[in-house]
Coordinates of C-alpha atoms in Angstrom, one line a residue:
X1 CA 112.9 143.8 112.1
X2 CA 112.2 141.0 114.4
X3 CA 112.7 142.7 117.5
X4 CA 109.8 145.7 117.4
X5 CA 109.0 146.9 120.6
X6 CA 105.1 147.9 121.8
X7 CA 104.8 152.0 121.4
X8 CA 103.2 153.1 124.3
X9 CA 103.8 157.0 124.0
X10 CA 101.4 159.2 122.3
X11 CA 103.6 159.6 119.7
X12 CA 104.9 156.5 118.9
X13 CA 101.3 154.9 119.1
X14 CA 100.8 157.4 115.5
X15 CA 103.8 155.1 113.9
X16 CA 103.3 151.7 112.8
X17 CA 104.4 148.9 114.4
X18 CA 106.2 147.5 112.0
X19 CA 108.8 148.9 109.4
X20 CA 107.6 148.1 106.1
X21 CA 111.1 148.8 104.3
X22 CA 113.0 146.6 106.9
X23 CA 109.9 144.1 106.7
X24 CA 110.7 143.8 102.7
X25 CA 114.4 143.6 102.8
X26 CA 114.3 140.5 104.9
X27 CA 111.2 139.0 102.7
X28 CA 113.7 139.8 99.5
X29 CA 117.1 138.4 101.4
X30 CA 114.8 135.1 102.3
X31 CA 113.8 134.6 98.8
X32 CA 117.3 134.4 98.2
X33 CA 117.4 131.9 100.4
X34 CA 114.4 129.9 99.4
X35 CA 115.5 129.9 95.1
X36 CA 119.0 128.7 96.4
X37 CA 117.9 126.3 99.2
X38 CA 114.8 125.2 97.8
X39 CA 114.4 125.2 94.3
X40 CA 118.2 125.0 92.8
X41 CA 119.4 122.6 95.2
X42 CA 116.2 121.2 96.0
X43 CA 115.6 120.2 92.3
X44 CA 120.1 118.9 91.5
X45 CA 120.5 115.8 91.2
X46 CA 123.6 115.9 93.1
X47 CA 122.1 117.1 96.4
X48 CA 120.5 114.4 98.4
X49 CA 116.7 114.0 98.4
X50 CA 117.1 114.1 102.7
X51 CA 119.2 115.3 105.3
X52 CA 118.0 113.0 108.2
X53 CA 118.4 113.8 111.3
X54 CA 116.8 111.7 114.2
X55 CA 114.1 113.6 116.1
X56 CA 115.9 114.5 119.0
X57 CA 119.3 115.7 117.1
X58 CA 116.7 117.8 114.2
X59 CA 115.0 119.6 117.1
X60 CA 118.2 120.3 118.7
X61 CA 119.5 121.3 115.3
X62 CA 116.6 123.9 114.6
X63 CA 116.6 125.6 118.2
X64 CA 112.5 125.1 118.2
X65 CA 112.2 127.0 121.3
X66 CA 109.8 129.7 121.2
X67 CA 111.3 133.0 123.3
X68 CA 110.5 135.4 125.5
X69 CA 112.2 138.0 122.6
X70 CA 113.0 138.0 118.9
X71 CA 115.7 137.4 117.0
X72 CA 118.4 139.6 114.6
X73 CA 117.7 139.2 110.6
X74 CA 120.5 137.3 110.3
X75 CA 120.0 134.7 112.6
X76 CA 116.0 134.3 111.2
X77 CA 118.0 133.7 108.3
X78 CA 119.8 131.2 109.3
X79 CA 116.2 129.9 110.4
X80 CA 115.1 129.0 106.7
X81 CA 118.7 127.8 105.5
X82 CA 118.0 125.2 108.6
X83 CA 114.1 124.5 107.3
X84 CA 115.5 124.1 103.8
X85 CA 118.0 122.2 104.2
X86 CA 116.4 119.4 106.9
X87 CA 113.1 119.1 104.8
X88 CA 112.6 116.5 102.4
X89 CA 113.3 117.9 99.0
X90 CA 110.1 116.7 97.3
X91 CA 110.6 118.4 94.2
X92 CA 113.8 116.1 93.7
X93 CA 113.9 114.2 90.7
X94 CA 114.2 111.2 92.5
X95 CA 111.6 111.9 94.9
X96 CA 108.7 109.0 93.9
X97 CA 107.5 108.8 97.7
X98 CA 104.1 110.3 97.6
X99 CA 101.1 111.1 94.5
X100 CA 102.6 114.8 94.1
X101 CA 106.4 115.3 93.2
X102 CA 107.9 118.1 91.3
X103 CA 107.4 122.0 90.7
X104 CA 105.8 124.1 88.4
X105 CA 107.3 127.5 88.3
X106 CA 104.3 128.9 87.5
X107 CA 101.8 127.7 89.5
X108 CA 104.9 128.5 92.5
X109 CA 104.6 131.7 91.5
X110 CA 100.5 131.6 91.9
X111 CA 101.3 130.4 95.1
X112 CA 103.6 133.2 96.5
X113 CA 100.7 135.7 94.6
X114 CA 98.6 133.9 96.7
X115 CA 100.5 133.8 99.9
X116 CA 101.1 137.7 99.4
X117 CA 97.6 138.9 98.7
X118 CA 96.3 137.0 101.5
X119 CA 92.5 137.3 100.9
X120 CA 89.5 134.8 101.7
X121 CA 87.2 133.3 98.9
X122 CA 83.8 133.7 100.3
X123 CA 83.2 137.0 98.8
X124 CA 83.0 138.9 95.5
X125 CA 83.6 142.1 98.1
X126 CA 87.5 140.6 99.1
X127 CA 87.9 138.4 96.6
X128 CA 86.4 139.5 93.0
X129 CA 89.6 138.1 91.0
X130 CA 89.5 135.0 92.6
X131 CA 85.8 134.2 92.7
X132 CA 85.4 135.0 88.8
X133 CA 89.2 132.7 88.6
X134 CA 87.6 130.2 90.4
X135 CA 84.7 129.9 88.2
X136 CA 86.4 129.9 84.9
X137 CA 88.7 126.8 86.3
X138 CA 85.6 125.2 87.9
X139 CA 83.7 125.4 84.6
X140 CA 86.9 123.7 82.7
X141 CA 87.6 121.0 85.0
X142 CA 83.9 120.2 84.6
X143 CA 83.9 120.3 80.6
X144 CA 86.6 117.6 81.0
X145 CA 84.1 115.6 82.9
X146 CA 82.0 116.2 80.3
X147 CA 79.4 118.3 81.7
X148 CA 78.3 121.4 80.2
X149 CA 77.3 123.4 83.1
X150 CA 77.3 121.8 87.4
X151 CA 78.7 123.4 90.7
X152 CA 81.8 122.5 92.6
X153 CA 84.4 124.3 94.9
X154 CA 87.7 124.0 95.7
X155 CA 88.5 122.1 99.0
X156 CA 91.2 121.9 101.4
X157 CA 92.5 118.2 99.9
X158 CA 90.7 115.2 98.5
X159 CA 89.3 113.7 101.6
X160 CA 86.9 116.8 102.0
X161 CA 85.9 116.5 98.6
X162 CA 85.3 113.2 98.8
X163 CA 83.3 114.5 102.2
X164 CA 81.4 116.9 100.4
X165 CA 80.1 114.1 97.9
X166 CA 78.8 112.3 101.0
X167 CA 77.1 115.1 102.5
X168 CA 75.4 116.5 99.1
X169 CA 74.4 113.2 98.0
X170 CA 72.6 112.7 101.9
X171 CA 71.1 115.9 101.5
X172 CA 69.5 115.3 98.0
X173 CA 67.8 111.6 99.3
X174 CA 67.0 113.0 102.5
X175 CA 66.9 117.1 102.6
X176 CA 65.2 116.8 106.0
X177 CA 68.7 115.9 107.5
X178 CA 69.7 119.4 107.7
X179 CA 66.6 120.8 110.1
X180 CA 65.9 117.9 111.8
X181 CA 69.5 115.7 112.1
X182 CA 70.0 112.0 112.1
X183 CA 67.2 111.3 114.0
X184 CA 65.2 111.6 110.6
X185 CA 67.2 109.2 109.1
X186 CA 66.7 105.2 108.1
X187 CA 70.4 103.5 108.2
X188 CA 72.0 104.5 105.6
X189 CA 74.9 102.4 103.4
X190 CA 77.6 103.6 101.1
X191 CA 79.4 101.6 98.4
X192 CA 83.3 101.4 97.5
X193 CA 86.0 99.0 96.6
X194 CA 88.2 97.5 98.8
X195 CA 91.0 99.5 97.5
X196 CA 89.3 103.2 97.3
X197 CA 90.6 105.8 100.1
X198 CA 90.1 105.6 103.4
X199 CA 88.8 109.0 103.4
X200 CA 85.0 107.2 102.8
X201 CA 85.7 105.4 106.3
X202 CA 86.4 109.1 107.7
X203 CA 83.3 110.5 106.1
X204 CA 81.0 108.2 107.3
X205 CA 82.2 108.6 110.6
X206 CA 82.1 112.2 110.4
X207 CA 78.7 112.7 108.9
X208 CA 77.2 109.8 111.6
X209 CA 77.0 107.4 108.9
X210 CA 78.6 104.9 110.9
X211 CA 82.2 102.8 109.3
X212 CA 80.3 99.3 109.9
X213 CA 77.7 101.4 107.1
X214 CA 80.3 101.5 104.3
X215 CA 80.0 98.2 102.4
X216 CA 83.2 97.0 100.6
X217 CA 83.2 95.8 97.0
X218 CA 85.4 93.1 95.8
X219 CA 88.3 94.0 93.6
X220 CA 89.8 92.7 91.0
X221 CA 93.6 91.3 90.3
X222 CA 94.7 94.9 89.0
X223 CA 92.5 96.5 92.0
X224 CA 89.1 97.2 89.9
X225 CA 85.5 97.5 91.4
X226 CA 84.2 94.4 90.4
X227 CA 80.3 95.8 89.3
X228 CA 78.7 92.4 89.9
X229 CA 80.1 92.2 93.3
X230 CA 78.6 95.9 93.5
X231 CA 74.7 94.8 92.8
X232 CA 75.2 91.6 95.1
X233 CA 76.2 93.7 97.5
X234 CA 73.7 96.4 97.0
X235 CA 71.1 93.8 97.8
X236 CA 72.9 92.5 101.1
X237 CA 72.7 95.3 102.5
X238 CA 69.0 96.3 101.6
X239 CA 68.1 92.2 103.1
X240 CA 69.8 93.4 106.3
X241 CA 67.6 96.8 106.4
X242 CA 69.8 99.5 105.5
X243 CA 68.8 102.0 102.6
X244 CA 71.5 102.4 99.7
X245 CA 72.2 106.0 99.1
X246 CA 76.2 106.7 97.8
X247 CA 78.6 104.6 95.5
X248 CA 82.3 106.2 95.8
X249 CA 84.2 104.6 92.5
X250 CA 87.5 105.5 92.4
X251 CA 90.0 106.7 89.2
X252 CA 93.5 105.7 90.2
X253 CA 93.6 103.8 93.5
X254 CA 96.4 105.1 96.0
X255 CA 98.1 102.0 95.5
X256 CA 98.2 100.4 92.8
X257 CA 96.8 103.7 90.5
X258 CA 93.6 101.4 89.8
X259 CA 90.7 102.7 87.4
X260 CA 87.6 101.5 88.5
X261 CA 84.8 100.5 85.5
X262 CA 82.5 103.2 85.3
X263 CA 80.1 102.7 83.0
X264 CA 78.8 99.5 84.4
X265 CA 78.8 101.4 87.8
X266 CA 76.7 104.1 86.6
X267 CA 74.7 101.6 85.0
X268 CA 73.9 100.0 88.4
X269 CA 73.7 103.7 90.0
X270 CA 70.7 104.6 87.4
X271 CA 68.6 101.4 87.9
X272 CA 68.7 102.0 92.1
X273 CA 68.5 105.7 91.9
X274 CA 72.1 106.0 94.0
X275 CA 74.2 109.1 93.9
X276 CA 77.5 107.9 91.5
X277 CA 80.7 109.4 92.8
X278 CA 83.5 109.5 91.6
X279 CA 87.0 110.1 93.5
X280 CA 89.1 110.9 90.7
X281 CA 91.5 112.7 93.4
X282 CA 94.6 111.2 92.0
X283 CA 93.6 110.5 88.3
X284 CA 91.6 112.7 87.3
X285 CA 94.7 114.2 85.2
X286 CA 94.4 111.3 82.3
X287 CA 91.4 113.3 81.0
X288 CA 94.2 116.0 79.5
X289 CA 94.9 113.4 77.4
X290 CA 93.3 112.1 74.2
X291 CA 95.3 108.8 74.4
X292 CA 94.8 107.9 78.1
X293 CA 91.6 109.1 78.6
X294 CA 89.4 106.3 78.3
X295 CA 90.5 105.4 81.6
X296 CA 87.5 106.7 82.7
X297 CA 85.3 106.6 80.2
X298 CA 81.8 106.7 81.6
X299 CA 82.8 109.0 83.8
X300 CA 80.3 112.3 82.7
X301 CA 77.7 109.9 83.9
X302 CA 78.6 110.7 87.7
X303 CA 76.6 113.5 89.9
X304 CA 80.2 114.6 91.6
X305 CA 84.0 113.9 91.2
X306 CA 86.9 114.8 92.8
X307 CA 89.9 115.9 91.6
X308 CA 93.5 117.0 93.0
X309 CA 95.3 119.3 90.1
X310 CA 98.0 119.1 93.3
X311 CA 98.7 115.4 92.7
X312 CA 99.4 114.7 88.8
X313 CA 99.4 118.5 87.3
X314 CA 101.6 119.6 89.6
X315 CA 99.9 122.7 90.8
X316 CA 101.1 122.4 94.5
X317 CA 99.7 121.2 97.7
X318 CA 96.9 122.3 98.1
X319 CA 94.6 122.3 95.0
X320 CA 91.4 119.9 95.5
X321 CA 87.8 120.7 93.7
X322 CA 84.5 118.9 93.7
X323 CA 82.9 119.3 90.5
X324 CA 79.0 118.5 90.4
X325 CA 76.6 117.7 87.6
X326 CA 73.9 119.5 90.1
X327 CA 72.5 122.5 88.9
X328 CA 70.1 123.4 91.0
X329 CA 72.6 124.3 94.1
X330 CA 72.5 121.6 96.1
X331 CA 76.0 122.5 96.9
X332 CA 74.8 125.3 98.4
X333 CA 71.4 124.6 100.2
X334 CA 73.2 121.3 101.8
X335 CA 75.6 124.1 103.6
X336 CA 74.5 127.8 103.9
X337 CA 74.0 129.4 107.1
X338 CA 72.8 132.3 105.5
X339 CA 75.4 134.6 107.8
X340 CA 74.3 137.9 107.6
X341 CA 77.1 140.0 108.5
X342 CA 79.0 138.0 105.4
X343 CA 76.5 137.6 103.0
X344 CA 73.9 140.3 102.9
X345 CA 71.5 140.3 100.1
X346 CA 71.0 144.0 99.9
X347 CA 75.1 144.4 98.2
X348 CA 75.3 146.9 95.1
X349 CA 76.7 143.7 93.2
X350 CA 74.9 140.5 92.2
X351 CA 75.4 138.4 95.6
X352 CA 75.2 135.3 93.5
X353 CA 78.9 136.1 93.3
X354 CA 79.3 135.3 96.9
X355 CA 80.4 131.3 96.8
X356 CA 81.5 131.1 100.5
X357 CA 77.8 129.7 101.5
X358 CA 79.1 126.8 99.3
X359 CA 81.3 126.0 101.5
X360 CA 81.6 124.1 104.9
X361 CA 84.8 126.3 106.0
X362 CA 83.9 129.8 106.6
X363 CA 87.4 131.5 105.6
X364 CA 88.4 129.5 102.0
X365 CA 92.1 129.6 101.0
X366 CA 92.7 130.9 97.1
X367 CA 93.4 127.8 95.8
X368 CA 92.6 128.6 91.9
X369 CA 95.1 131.1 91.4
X370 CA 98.1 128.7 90.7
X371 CA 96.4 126.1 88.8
X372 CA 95.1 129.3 86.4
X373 CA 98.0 130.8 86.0
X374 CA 100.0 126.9 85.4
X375 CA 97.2 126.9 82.4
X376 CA 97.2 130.1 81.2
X377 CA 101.3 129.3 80.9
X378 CA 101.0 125.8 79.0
X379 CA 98.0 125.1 78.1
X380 CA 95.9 122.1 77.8
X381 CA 98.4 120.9 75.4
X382 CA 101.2 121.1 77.7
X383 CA 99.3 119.5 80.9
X384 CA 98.5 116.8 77.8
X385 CA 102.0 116.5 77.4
X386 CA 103.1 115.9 80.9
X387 CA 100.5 113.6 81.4
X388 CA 101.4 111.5 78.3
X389 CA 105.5 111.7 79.1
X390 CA 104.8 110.5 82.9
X391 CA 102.7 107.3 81.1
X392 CA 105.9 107.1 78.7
X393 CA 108.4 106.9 81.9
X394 CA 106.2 104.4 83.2
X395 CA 106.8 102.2 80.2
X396 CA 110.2 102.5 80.4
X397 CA 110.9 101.6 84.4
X398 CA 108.5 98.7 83.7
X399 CA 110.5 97.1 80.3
X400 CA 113.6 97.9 82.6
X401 CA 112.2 96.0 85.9
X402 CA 111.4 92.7 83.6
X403 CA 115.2 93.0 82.0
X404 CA 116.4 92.9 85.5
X405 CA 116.8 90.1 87.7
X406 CA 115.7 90.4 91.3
X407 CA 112.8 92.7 90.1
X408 CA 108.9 91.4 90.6
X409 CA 106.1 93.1 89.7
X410 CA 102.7 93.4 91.1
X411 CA 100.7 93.0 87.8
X412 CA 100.9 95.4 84.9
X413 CA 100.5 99.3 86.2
X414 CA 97.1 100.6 84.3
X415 CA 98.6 103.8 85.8
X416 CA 101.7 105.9 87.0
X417 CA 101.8 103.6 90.0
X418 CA 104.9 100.9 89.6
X419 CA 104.4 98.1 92.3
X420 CA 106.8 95.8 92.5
X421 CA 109.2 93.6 95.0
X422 CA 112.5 93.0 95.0
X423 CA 113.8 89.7 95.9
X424 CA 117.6 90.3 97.4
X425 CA 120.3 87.4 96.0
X426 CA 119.7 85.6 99.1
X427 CA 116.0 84.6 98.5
X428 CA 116.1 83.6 94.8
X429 CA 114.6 80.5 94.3
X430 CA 113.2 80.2 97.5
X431 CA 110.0 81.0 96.8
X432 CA 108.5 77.7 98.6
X433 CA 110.1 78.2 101.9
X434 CA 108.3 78.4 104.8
X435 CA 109.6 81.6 106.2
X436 CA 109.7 83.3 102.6
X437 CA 106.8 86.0 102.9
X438 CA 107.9 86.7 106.5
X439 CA 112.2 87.2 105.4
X440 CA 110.8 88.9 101.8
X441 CA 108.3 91.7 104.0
X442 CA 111.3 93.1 105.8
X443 CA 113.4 93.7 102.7
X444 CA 111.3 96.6 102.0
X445 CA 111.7 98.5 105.0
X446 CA 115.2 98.0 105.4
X447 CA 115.9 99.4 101.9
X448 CA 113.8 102.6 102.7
X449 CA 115.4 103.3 105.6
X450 CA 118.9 102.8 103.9
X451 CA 118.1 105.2 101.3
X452 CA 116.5 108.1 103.4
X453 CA 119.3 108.1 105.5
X454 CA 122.1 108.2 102.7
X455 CA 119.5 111.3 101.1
X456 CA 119.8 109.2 97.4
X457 CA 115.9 108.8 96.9
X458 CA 112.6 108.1 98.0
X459 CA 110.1 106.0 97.1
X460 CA 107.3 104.3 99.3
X461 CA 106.4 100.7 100.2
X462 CA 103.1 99.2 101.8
X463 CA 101.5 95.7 102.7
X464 CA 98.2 95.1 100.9
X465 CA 95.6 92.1 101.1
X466 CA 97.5 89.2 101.1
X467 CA 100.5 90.8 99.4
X468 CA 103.7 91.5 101.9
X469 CA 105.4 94.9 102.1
X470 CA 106.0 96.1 98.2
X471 CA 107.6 98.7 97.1
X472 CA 105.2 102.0 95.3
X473 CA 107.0 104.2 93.0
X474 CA 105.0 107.0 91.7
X475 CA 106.2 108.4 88.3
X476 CA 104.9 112.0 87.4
X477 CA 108.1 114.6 87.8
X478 CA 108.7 116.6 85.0
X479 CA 112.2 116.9 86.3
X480 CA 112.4 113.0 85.8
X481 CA 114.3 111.4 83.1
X482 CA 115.2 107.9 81.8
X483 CA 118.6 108.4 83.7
X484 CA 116.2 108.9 86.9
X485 CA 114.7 105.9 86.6
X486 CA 117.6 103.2 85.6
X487 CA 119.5 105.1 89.0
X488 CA 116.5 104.3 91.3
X489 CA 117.0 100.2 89.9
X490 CA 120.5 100.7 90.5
X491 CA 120.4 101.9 93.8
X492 CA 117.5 99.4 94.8
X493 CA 119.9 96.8 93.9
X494 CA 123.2 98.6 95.5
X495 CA 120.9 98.9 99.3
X496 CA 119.7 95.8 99.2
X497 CA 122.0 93.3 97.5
X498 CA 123.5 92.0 100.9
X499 CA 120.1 91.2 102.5

């Protein structure tokens, strides 16, 4: 299969290239493969999280080398065992590492359809499932919000969607920005916690906004906007001559899973005529759920929010949309082109249908297909249900933490997010010594790498503020269970009880 020579003969240049039946008898072998490697070890409890390998041994280990020739089925084979097995197994129970964890066998599936069908989204003509699927979802997501009818896309991760905020909200103050370019600009300032993603730092620097034109709001203890810091700070920056356009709230901080007050916010957004955005890339999902979802209550008073059904509702990497109030296609007057060999006007179907103008990428990756089919399979009760079980799991790991000695937590979690130290025997009860921070910041690390190199789990840790490295564990797998969680304490305490 792998080794296809180039026909060169009259008659061999009227057969394909490639042998469709030997093409789909590997593609069936390495699904084999994938289910065994992937998804029944990759989701056992026995099997380690991680292989690891330093760099030098893994590359040696996977034969990188790109040839000259191909290789024999069997030995391509061999290929994915070696990818399986070396990759980290995020869909591990006791993987809490990053904001996504887990699989959904449905929305894999939407993902292989996906994969397999290979089409673009910018047109009714090659996509007409997929631009009416993206729609329906679209116009869901929004009713969450709250909104009736708006816009929005899907985008290749939250920090575009956050990106396309910027750029929609520059557009509406100042429409002459597209024609004419910054010179037709007055400096312009955008507002966000000191705890939102750094993705507003990249997004003012992209758009020529400028990173020393983001202002930062103060935060408080539990990592909240704090919205009289916001109006102060509005001001400031109007006294030193720039012109307030954007506020970027946030709905569950990276860190400590932080929901930021909105109704005051949009309360200060209304009375200075600023574009209200909210990044609810990571939670977002606490609107499936009637007992969780005041969280961000206030929220249908935004003009945009993102949201990543790739993070908490486990649709897969990647699944990011921008929803918009706007319904008077900003979305799409901010970015068309107005190609004409993609989006003629003179089709025999209603070119309304053709998004891709939306859209700052040309060629647009399918991403509503898996989240559709995940709904169409559960429900909005079932994605209520996960939500509401990963909040219950939280409850538990935090009741077992304060049982514990050793265990110190970083305030109570308003979210999935469980930040916490732990204090080894050998710095009990000295928390007034001199060196303390500087001997308790390298506890972390030393435990982390201790666990990814035994393969038992992973979970992350970060410094923050005035806070020394702290360890983040992120609870949303539906493969998790109470057993899960009291293992992870355990094991903390096993790696790093001689420190």
């Amino acid at each position: 299969f792998a080794n296809v020579l180039v026909k060169s003969s009259p008659q061999e240049m009227n057969e394909p290239l490639l042998d469709n039946s030997e093409g789909q008898l590997f593609l069936t072998e390495a699904f084999k493969v994938i289910v065994e490697e992937v998804l029944c070890k990759g989701t056992d409890v026995k099997e380690k999280v991680c292989e690891w390998r330093e760099p030098e041994e893994l590359a040696a280990l996977l034969d990188l080398e790109l040839r000259e020739n191909g290789e024999p089925q069997h030995q391509l084979l061999q290929r994915i065992r070696d990818v399986a097995k070396y990759s980290v197994k995020t869909n591990h129970p006791r993987f809490f590492n990053q904001l996504f964890a887990g699989v959904d066998y449905h929305a894999l599936t939407g993902r292989f359809l996906t994969e397999a069908l290979n089409t673009s989204q910018y047109t009714y003509e090659v996509a007409p499932v997929f631009v009416l699927m993206e729609d329906e979802v679209l116009s869901k997501l929004r009713s969450l919000v709250g909104w009736a009818e708006g816009d929005g896309i899907f985008c290749p991760g939250g920090t575009m969607s956050n990106m396309y905020a910027m750029n929609v909200a520059r557009y509406r103050a100042f429409p002459e920005v597209k024609l004419k370019g910054m010179w037709s600009l007055p400096r312009l300032a955008v507002f966000t916690s000191q705890q939102s993603h750094y993705s507003v730092m990249k997004a003012a620097a992209f758009q020529g906004i400028g990173t020393e034109n983001v202002f930062k709001v103060k935060v408080d203890d539990r990592g909240c906007m704090i919205p009289e810091d916001l109006g102060e700070t509005i001001e400031l920056a109007k006294s030193q001559g720039a012109v307030p356009f954007f506020v970027h709230a946030t709905s569950g901080t990276t860190v400590q899973g932080a929901f930021d007050p909105l109704e005051p916010i949009a309360d200060i957004c209304d009375r200075q005529g600023l574009w209200m955005h909210v990044d609810a890339a990571w939670g977002g999902s606490v609107l499936f759920s009637k007992e969780h979802k005041h969280l961000m209550r206030g929220v249908e008073r935004a003009d945009s929010v993102t949201w990543n059904p790739h993070k908490m509702m486990l649709t897969g990497l990647q699944c990011s949309a921008i929803l918009l109030k706007d319904t008077t296609h900003l979305l799409k007057h901010c970015h068309s082109a107005d190609a004409k060999y993609l989006f003629q006007q003179d089709k025999f179907y209603d070119t309304s249908l053709d998004t891709g103008d939306k859209s700052i990428q040309c060629g647009r990756k399918v991403d509503c297909l898996k989240l559709w089919l995940m709904w169409k399979a559960v429900g909005s009760k079932g994605l209520e249900e996960r939500v509401d079980r990963a909040f219950t799991h939280t409850r538990y790991l935090v009741e077992e933490m304060k049982r514990r000695e050793g265990f110190e937590l970083i305030g109570k979690p308003l979210f999935v997010n469980v930040c916490f130290w732990f204090i080894p025997p050998s710095l009990r009860g000295k928390e007034n010594s001199p060196d303390y921070n500087d001997r308790l910041s390298k506890v972390a690390p030393v435990i982390k790498e201790r666990m990814m190199k035994q393969g038992t789990m992973m979970l992350g840790y970060q410094p923050q503020g005035g806070r020394v490295n702290f360890f983040r564990m992120i609870v949303i797998s539906p493969q998790l269970s109470h057993q899960d969680m009291t293992f992870c304490l355990n094991e903390i305490e096993r790696l790093g009880s001689d420190l």
